[in-house]
Coordinates of C-alpha atoms in Angstrom, one line a residue:
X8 CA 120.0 80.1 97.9
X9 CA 117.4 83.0 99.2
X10 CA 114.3 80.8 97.9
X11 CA 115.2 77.7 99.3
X12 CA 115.4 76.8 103.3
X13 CA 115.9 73.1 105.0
X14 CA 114.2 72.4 108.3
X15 CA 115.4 69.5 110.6
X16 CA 113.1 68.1 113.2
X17 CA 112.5 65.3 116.1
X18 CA 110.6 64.2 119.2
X19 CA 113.1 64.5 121.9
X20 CA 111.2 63.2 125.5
X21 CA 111.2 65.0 128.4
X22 CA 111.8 68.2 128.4
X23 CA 111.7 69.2 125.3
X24 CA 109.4 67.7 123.5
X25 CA 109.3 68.3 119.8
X26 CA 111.4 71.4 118.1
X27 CA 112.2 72.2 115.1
X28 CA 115.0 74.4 113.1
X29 CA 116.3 76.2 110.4
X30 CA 119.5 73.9 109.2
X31 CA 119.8 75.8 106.4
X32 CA 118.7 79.4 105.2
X33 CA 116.6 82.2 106.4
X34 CA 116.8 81.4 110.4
X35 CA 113.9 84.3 110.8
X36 CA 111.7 81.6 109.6
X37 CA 111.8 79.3 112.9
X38 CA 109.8 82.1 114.6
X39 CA 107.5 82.5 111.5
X40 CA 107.0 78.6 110.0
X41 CA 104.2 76.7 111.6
X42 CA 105.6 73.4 112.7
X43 CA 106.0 70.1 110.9
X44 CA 105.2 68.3 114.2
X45 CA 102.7 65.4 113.2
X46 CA 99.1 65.4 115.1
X47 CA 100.1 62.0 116.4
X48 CA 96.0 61.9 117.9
X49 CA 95.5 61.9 113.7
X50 CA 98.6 60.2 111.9
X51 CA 102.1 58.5 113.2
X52 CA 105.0 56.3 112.5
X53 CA 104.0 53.3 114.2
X54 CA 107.5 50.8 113.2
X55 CA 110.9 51.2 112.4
X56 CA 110.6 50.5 109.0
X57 CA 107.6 53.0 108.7
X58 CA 108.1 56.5 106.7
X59 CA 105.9 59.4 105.6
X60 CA 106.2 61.8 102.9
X61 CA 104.6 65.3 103.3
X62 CA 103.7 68.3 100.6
X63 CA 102.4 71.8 102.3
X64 CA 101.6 75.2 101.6
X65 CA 101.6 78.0 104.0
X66 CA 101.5 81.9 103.3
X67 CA 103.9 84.0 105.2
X68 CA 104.0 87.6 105.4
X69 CA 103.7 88.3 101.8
X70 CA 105.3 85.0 100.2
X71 CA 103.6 81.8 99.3
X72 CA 105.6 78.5 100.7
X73 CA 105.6 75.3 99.9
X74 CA 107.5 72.5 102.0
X75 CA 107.7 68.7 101.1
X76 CA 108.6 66.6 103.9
X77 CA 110.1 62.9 104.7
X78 CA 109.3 61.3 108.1
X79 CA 111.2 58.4 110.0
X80 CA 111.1 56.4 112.6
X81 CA 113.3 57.5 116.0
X82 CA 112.9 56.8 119.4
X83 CA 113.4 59.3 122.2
X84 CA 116.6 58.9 124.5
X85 CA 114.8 58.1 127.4
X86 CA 111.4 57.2 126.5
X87 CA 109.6 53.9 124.6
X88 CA 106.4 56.2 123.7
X89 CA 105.3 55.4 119.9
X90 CA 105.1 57.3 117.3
X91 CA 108.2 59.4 118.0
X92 CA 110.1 60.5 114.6
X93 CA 112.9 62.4 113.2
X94 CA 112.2 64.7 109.9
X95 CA 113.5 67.0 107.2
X96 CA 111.7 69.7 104.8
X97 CA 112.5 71.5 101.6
X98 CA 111.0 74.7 102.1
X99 CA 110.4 76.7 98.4
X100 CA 109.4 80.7 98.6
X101 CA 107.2 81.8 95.8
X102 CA 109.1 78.5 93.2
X103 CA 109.8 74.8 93.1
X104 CA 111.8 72.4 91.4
X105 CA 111.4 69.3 89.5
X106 CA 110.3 66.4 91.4
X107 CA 112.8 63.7 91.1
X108 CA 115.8 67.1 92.1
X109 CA 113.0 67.5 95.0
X110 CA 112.9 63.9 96.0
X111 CA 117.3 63.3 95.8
X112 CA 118.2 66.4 97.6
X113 CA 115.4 65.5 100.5
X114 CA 116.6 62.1 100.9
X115 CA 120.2 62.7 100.4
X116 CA 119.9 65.5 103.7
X117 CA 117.4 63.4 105.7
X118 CA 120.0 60.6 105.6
X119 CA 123.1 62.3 106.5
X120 CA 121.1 63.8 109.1
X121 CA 119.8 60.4 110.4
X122 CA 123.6 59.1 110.3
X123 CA 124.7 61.5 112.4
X124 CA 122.0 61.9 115.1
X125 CA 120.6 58.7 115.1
X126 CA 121.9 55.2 116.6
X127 CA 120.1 52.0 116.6
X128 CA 117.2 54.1 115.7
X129 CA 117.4 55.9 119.1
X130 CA 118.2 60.0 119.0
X131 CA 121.3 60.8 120.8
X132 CA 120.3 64.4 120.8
X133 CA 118.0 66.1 122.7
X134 CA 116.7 69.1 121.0
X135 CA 116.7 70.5 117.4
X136 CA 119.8 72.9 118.5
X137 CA 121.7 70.0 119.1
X138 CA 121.9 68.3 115.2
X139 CA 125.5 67.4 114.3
X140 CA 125.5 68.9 110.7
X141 CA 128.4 67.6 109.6
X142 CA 128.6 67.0 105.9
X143 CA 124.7 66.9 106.1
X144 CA 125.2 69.3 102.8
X145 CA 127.2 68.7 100.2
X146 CA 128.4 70.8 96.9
X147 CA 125.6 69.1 94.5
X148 CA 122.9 70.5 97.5
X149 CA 123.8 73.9 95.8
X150 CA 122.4 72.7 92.6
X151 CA 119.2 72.6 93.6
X152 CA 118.9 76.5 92.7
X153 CA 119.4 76.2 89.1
X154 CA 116.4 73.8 88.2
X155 CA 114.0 76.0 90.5
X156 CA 110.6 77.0 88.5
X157 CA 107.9 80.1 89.6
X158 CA 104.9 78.9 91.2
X159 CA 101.8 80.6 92.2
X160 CA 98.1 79.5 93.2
X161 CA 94.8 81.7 92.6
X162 CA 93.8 80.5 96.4
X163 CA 96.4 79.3 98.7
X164 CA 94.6 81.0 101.5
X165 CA 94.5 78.2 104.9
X166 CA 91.8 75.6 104.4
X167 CA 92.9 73.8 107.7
X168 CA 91.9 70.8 105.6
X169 CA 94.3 67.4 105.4
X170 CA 94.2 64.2 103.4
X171 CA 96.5 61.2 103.4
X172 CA 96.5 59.3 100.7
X173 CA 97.8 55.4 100.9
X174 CA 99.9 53.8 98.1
X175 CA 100.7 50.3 97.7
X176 CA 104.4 51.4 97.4
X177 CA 106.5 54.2 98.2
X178 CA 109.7 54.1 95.2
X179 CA 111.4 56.7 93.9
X180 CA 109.2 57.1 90.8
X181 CA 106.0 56.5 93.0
X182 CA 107.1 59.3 95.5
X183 CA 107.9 62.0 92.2
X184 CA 104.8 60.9 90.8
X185 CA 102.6 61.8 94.3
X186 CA 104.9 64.8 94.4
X187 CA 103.8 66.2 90.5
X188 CA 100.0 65.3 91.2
X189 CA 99.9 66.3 94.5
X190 CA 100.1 70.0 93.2
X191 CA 96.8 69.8 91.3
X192 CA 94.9 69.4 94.3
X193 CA 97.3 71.0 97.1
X194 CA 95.0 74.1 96.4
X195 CA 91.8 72.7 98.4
X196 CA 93.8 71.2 100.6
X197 CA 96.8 72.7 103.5
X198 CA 99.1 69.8 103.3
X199 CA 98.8 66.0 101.4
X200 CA 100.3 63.4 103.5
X201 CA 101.7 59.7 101.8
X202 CA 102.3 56.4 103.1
X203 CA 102.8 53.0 102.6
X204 CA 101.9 51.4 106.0
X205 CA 98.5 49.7 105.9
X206 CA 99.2 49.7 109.7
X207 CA 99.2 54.1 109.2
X208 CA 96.4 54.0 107.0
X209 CA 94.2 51.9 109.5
X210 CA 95.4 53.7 112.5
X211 CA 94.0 57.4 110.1
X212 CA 90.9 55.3 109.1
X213 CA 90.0 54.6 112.6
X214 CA 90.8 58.3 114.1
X215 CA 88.8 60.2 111.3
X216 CA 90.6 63.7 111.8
X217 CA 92.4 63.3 108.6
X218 CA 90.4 62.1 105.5
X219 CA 91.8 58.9 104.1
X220 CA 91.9 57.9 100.5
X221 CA 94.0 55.3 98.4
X222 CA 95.6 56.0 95.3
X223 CA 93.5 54.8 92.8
X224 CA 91.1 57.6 92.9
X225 CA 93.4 60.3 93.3
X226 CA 92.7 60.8 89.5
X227 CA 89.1 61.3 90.6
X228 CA 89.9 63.5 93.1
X229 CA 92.2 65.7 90.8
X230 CA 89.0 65.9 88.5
X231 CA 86.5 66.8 90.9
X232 CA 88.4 69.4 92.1
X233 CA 89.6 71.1 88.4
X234 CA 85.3 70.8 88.1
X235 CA 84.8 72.6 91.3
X236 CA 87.4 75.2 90.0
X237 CA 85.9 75.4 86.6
X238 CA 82.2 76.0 88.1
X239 CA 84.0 78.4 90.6
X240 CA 84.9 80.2 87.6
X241 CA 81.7 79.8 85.8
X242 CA 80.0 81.5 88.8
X243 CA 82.6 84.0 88.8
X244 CA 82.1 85.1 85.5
X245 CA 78.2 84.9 85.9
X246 CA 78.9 87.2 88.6
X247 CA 80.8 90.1 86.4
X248 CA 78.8 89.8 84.0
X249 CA 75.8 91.1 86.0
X250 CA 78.1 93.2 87.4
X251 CA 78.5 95.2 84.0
X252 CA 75.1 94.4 82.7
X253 CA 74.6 96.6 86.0
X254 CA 77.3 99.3 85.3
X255 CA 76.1 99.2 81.6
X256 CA 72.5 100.1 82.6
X257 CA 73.4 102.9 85.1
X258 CA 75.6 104.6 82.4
X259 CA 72.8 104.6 79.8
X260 CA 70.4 106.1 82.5
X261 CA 73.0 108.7 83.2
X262 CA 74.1 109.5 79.9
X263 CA 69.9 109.6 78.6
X264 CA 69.6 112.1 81.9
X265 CA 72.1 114.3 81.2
X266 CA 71.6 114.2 77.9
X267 CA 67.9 115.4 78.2
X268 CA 68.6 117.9 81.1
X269 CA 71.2 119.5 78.2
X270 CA 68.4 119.3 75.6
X271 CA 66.4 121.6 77.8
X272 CA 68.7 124.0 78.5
X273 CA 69.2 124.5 74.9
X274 CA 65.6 124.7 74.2
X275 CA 65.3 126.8 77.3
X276 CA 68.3 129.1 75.5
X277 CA 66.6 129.1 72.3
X278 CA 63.5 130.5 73.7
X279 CA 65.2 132.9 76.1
X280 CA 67.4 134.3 72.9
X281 CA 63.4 134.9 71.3
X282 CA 62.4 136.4 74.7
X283 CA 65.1 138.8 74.5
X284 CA 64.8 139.5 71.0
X285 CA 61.4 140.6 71.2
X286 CA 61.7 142.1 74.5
X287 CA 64.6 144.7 72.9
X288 CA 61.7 145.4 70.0
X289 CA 59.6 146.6 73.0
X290 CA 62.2 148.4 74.5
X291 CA 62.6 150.7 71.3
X292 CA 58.9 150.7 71.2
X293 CA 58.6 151.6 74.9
X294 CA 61.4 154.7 74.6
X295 CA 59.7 155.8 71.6
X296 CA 56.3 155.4 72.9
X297 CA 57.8 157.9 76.0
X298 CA 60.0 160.0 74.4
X299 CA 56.7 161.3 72.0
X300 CA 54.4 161.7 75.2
X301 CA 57.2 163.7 76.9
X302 CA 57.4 165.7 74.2
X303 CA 53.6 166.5 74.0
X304 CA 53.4 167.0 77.9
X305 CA 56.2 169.7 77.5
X306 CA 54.3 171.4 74.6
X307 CA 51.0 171.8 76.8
X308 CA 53.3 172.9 79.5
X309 CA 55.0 175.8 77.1
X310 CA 51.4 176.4 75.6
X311 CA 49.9 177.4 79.7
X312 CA 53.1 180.0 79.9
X313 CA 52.0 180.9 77.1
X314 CA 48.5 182.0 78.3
X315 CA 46.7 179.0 77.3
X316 CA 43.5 178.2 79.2
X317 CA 43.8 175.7 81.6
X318 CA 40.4 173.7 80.3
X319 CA 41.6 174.1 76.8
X320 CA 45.2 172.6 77.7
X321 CA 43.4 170.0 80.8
X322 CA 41.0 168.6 78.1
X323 CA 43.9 167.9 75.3
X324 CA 46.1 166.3 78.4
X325 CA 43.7 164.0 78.8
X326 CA 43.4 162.9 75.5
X327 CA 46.9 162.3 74.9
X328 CA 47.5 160.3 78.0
X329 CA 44.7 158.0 77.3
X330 CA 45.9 157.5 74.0
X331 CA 49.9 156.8 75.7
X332 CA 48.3 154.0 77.9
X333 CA 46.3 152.4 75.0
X334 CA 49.8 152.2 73.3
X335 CA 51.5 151.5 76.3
X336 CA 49.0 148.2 76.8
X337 CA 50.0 147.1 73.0
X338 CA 53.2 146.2 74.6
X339 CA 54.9 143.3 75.9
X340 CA 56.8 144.3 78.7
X341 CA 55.9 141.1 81.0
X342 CA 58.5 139.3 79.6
X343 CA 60.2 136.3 81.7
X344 CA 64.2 134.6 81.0
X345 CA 64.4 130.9 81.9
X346 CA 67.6 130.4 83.9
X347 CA 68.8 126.5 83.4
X348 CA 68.4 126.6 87.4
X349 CA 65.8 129.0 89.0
X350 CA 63.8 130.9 87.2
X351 CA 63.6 134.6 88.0
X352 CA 61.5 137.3 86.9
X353 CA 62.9 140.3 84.5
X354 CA 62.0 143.4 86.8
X355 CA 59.7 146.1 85.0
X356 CA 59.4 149.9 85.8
X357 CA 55.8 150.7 86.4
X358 CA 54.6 154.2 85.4
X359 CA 52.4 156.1 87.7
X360 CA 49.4 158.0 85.9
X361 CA 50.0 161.6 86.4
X362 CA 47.1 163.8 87.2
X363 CA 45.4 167.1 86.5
X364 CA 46.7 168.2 89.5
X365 CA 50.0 167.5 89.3
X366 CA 50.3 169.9 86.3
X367 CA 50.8 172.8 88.4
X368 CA 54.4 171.7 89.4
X369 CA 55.6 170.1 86.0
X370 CA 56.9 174.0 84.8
X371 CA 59.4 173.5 88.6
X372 CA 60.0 170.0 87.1
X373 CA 60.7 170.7 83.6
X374 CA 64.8 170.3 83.7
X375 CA 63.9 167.1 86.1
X376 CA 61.9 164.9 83.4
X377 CA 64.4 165.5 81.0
X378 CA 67.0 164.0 83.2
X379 CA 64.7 160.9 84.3
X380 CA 64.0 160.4 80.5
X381 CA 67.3 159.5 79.9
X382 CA 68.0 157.6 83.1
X383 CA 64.7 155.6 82.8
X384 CA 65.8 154.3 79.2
X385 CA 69.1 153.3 80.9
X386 CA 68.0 151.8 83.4
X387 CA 66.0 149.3 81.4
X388 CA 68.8 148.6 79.3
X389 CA 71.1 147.9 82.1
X390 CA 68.6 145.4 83.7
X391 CA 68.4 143.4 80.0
X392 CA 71.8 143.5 79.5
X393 CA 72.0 142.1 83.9
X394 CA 69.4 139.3 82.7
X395 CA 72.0 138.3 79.9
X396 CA 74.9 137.9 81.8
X397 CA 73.1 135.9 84.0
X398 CA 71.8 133.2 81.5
X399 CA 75.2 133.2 80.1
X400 CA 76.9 132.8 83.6
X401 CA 74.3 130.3 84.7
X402 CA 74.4 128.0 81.5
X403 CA 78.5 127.5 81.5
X404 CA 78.5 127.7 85.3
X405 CA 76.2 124.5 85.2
X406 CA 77.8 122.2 82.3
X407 CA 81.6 123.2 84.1
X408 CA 80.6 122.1 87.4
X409 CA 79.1 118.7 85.9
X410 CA 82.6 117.9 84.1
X411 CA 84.5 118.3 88.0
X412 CA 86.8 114.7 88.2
X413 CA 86.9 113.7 91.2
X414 CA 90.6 112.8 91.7
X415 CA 91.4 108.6 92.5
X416 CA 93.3 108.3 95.8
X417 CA 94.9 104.8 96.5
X418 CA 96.0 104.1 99.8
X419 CA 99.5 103.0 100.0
X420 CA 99.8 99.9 101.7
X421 CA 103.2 99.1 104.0
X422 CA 104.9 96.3 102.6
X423 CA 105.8 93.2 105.0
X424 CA 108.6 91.4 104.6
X425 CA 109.5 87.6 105.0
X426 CA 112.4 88.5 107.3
X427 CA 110.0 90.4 110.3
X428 CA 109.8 88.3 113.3
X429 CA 107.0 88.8 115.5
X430 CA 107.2 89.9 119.3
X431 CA 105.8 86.7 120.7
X432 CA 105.2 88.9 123.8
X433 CA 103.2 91.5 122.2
X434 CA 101.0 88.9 120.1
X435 CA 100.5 86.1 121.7
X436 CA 99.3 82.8 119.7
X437 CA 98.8 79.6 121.0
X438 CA 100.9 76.7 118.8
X439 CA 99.3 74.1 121.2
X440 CA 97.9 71.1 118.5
X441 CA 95.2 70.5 119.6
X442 CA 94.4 73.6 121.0
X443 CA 92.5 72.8 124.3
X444 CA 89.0 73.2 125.1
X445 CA 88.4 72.5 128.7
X446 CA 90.0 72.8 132.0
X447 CA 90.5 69.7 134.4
X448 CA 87.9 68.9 137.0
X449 CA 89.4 66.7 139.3
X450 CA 89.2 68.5 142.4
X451 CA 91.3 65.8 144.1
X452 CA 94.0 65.4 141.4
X453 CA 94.4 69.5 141.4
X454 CA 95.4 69.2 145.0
X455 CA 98.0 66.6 144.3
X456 CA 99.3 69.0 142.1
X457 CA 99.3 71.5 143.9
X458 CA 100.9 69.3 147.0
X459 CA 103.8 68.6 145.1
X460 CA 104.9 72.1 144.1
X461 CA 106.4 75.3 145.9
X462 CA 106.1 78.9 145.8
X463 CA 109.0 80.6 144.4
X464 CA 111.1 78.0 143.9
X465 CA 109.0 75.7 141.5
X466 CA 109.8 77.2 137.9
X467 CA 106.6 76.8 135.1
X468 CA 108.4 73.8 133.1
X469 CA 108.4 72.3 136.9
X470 CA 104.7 73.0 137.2
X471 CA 104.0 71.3 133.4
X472 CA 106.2 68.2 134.4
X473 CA 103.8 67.5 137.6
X474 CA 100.5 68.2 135.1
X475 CA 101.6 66.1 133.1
X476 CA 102.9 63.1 135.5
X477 CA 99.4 63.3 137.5
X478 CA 97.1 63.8 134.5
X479 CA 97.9 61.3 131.8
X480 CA 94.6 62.0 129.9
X481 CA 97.0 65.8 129.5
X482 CA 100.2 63.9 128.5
X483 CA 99.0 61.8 125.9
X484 CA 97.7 65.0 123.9
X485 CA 100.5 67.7 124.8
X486 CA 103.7 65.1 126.2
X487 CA 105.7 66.2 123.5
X488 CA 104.5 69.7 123.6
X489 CA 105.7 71.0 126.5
X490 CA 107.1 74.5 125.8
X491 CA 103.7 75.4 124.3
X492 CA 101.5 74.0 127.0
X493 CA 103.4 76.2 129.6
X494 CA 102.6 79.6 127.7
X495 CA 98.7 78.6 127.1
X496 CA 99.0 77.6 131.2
X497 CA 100.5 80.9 132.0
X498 CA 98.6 82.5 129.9
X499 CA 95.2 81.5 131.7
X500 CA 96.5 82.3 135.3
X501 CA 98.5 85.1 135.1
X502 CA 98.4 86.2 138.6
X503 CA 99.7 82.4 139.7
X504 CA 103.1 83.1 138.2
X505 CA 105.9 85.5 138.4
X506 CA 108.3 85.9 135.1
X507 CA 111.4 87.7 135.5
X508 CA 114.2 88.2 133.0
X509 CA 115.3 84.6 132.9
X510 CA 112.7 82.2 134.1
X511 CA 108.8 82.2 135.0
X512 CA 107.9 81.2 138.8
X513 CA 105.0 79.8 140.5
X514 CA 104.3 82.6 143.6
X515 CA 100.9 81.7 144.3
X516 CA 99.8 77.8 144.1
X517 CA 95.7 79.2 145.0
X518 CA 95.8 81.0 141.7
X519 CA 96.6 77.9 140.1
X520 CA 92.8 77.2 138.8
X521 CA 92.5 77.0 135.5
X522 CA 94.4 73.7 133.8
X523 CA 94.3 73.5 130.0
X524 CA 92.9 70.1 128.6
X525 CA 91.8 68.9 125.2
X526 CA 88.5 66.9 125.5
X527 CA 87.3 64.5 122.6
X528 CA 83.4 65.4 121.9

């Protein structure tokens, strides 16, 4: 069954501790699974006859898990410490099943593996390696698979928030009842804990880590939290709707900009196309205007080879070219085109008055002013038609460039999967519960430590075992956590130890300084 994985568990003394593993599924998932260990400082099994159900949820890689759990009573081989267990979880990937399928198959495996690790309530094991298995699952087991059910939550990120909730009794409808409501609320919370032991309940009441409430009122609960979800959403939605009152607003101010800038360019086009129009009336007006004045200057010109008298010819020059520049002054020729960007002046072709006394070379010049009559009038039409290809270019150029899309690039994301197992020697992470916050400062005590071990031949579970037997206030919190408390105390004074391919050796006892404690505030 790919979705579905069973986890079997204990608190085995000295040396282990507590461990965990996978008895049946994915075995990637010991590295990946937080553990089921109970914060025995919070909650724990205090008699024989005690037990403790568990629902959790926990993200991993890219799957959502949920694991309900059954505690029981079990002493260590070699030890009469309280609150020592032995446990078994359903583990669900991304589904569950119904309850009371839930509740049979967990008790059904927790038994079987109870029978055959357990005597007289003592293990007979001593780490998680160790479970005999034997007919621990059976053919029904498999038919968990077929009643399993999608399940999803809109926020299952970690709250690091618990709650155990007491119930006057803990029967097979009670339990599947816990188990169905329990998923209203598991949201707000990372995992629900349920007992019937008043003896628990005080023992939670008068630690305050875990918040305790009883049964009655989980129906209140349930409702205050599907309020706090419903005002969540009504902020939410508050929230998008500003958001596209926003977006709303911005795309009116656009579209009104844009709309007006293309509004002047047309009128700007309209009056251009009138500019131009009358400008090419002036033109014809202009080369006519020149074309008669040429004509007359060439006549006075033919009239002085002629024999002509100068003053005769000088005085009727003058006439003629005053009367050209009164014309010439009718005209328009100061006409501007709007681009839609910058504007830039049409260029115009002044005319230089010619004088009295330049009439003595226009007979060399003659076959000259013909040719510049004709090269002036194209000219001037070459310029127009150089001002209309640049309105046209300019106006298209514009509206073209405001239509570019800029194209939508989504970064592809690498996908994990559930079956990566993390190099616990490239990232290291600290599994210590609680994780410490202090480091002993008994000067005295240190050196009794420190008296009792040897360089290079004490090893670092050697160097926890004398912590722990000289610092009780260390052993109470982290006795069952052994493994874990020598990585965080290897981790803080690296240069004291030496790790080679097989084990991890004290070298120098002065580098010993730092000794991990968790202190109450």
């Amino acid at each position: 069954m790919k979705n579905i994985n069973v986890f079997g568990y204990a608190t085995f003394g000295t040396p282990n501790g507590f461990t965990q593993s996978c008895i049946y599924g994915n075995k990637n998932l010991e590295k990946a699974l937080k553990t089921f260990d109970l914060k025995t400082d919070a909650i724990q099994l205090l008699s024989p006859n005690d037990r403790i159900y568990s629902i959790r949820k926990e993200g991993v890689a890219d799957r959502f898990l949920i694991s309900y759990s059954v505690y029981t009573y079990a002493k260590e081989k070699n030890s009469n410490r309280t609150g020592t267990f032995i446990g078994t979880s359903l583990i669900f990937s991304d589904e569950t099943a119904d309850e009371n399928i839930i509740l049979s198959s967990l008790h059904q495996v927790h038994q079987k593996l109870k029978n055959n690790n357990v005597s007289n309530n003592v293990l007979n094991v001593n780490h998680s390696k160790e479970f005999n298995l034997t007919n621990v699952f059976d053919q029904d087991f498999e038919k968990i698979k077929y009643n399993c059910r999608k399940i999803s939550f809109i926020d299952w990120q970690s709250s690091d928030k618990n709650m155990v909730i007491f119930t006057g009794k803990l029967d097979n409808n009670s339990i599947q009842n816990l188990f169905k409501k329990a998923l209203e609320i598991l949201p707000k919370y990372d995992t629900l804990f349920f007992t019937d032991s008043k003896e628990i309940a005080e023992f939670v009441s008068q630690k305050r880590l875990f918040r305790l409430i009883d049964v009655n009122i989980l129906e209140e609960e349930i409702k205050n939290f599907q309020t706090e979800v419903k005002q969540e959403l009504i902020n939410t939605i508050s929230k998008l709707k500003n958001k596209s009152k926003k977006i709303e607003d911005e795309g009116r101010n656009e579209y009104e900009s844009f709309k007006k800038k293309i509004e002047q360019d047309e009128q700007t086009h309209l009056e251009n196309g009138k500019k131009i129009e009358n400008a090419d009336k002036n033109l014809m007006a202009l080369n006519s205007l020149y074309s008669n004045f040429l004509r007359k200057f060439n006549e006075f010109i033919s009239a002085l080879e002629s024999g002509k008298p100068l003053e005769e010819v000088g005085n009727s020059i003058k006439q003629i070219e005053k009367e050209f520049y009164d014309e010439k002054r009718k005209l328009d020729l100061s006409t501007q085109v709007s681009s839609f960007g910058n504007s830039k002046k049409v260029s115009t072709f002044p005319l230089q008055r010619p004088s009295l006394s330049d009439l003595s070379h226009y007979t060399e010049e003659k076959k000259k002013k013909n040719k510049n009559k004709g090269f002036l009038i194209f000219s001037f039409v070459l310029n127009i038609l150089l001002i209309g290809a640049l309105v046209f270019f300019t106006m298209f150029y514009e509206k073209e460039k405001k239509q570019e899309v800029i194209p939508n690039v989504t970064p592809v994301q690498e996908e994990t999967t559930l079956d990566e197992v993390i190099d616990q020697d490239n990232l290291w992470k600290s599994n210590l519960n609680p994780i410490p916050n202090d480091s002993a400062k008994d000067v005295a005590n240190k050196k009794i430590v420190l008296e009792l071990l040897s360089e290079r031949t004490s090893k670092l579970e050697n160097v926890v075992d004398v912590i722990f037997e000289k610092n009780k206030i260390i052993k109470d919190v982290y006795g069952f956590q052994k493994r874990d408390y020598g990585k965080i105390l290897f981790k803080e004074n690296p240069n004291a130890f030496e790790k080679s391919d097989h084990d991890t050796v004290l070298i120098k006892k002065d580098s010993l300084k730092k000794i991990p404690v968790f202190i109450s505030r």
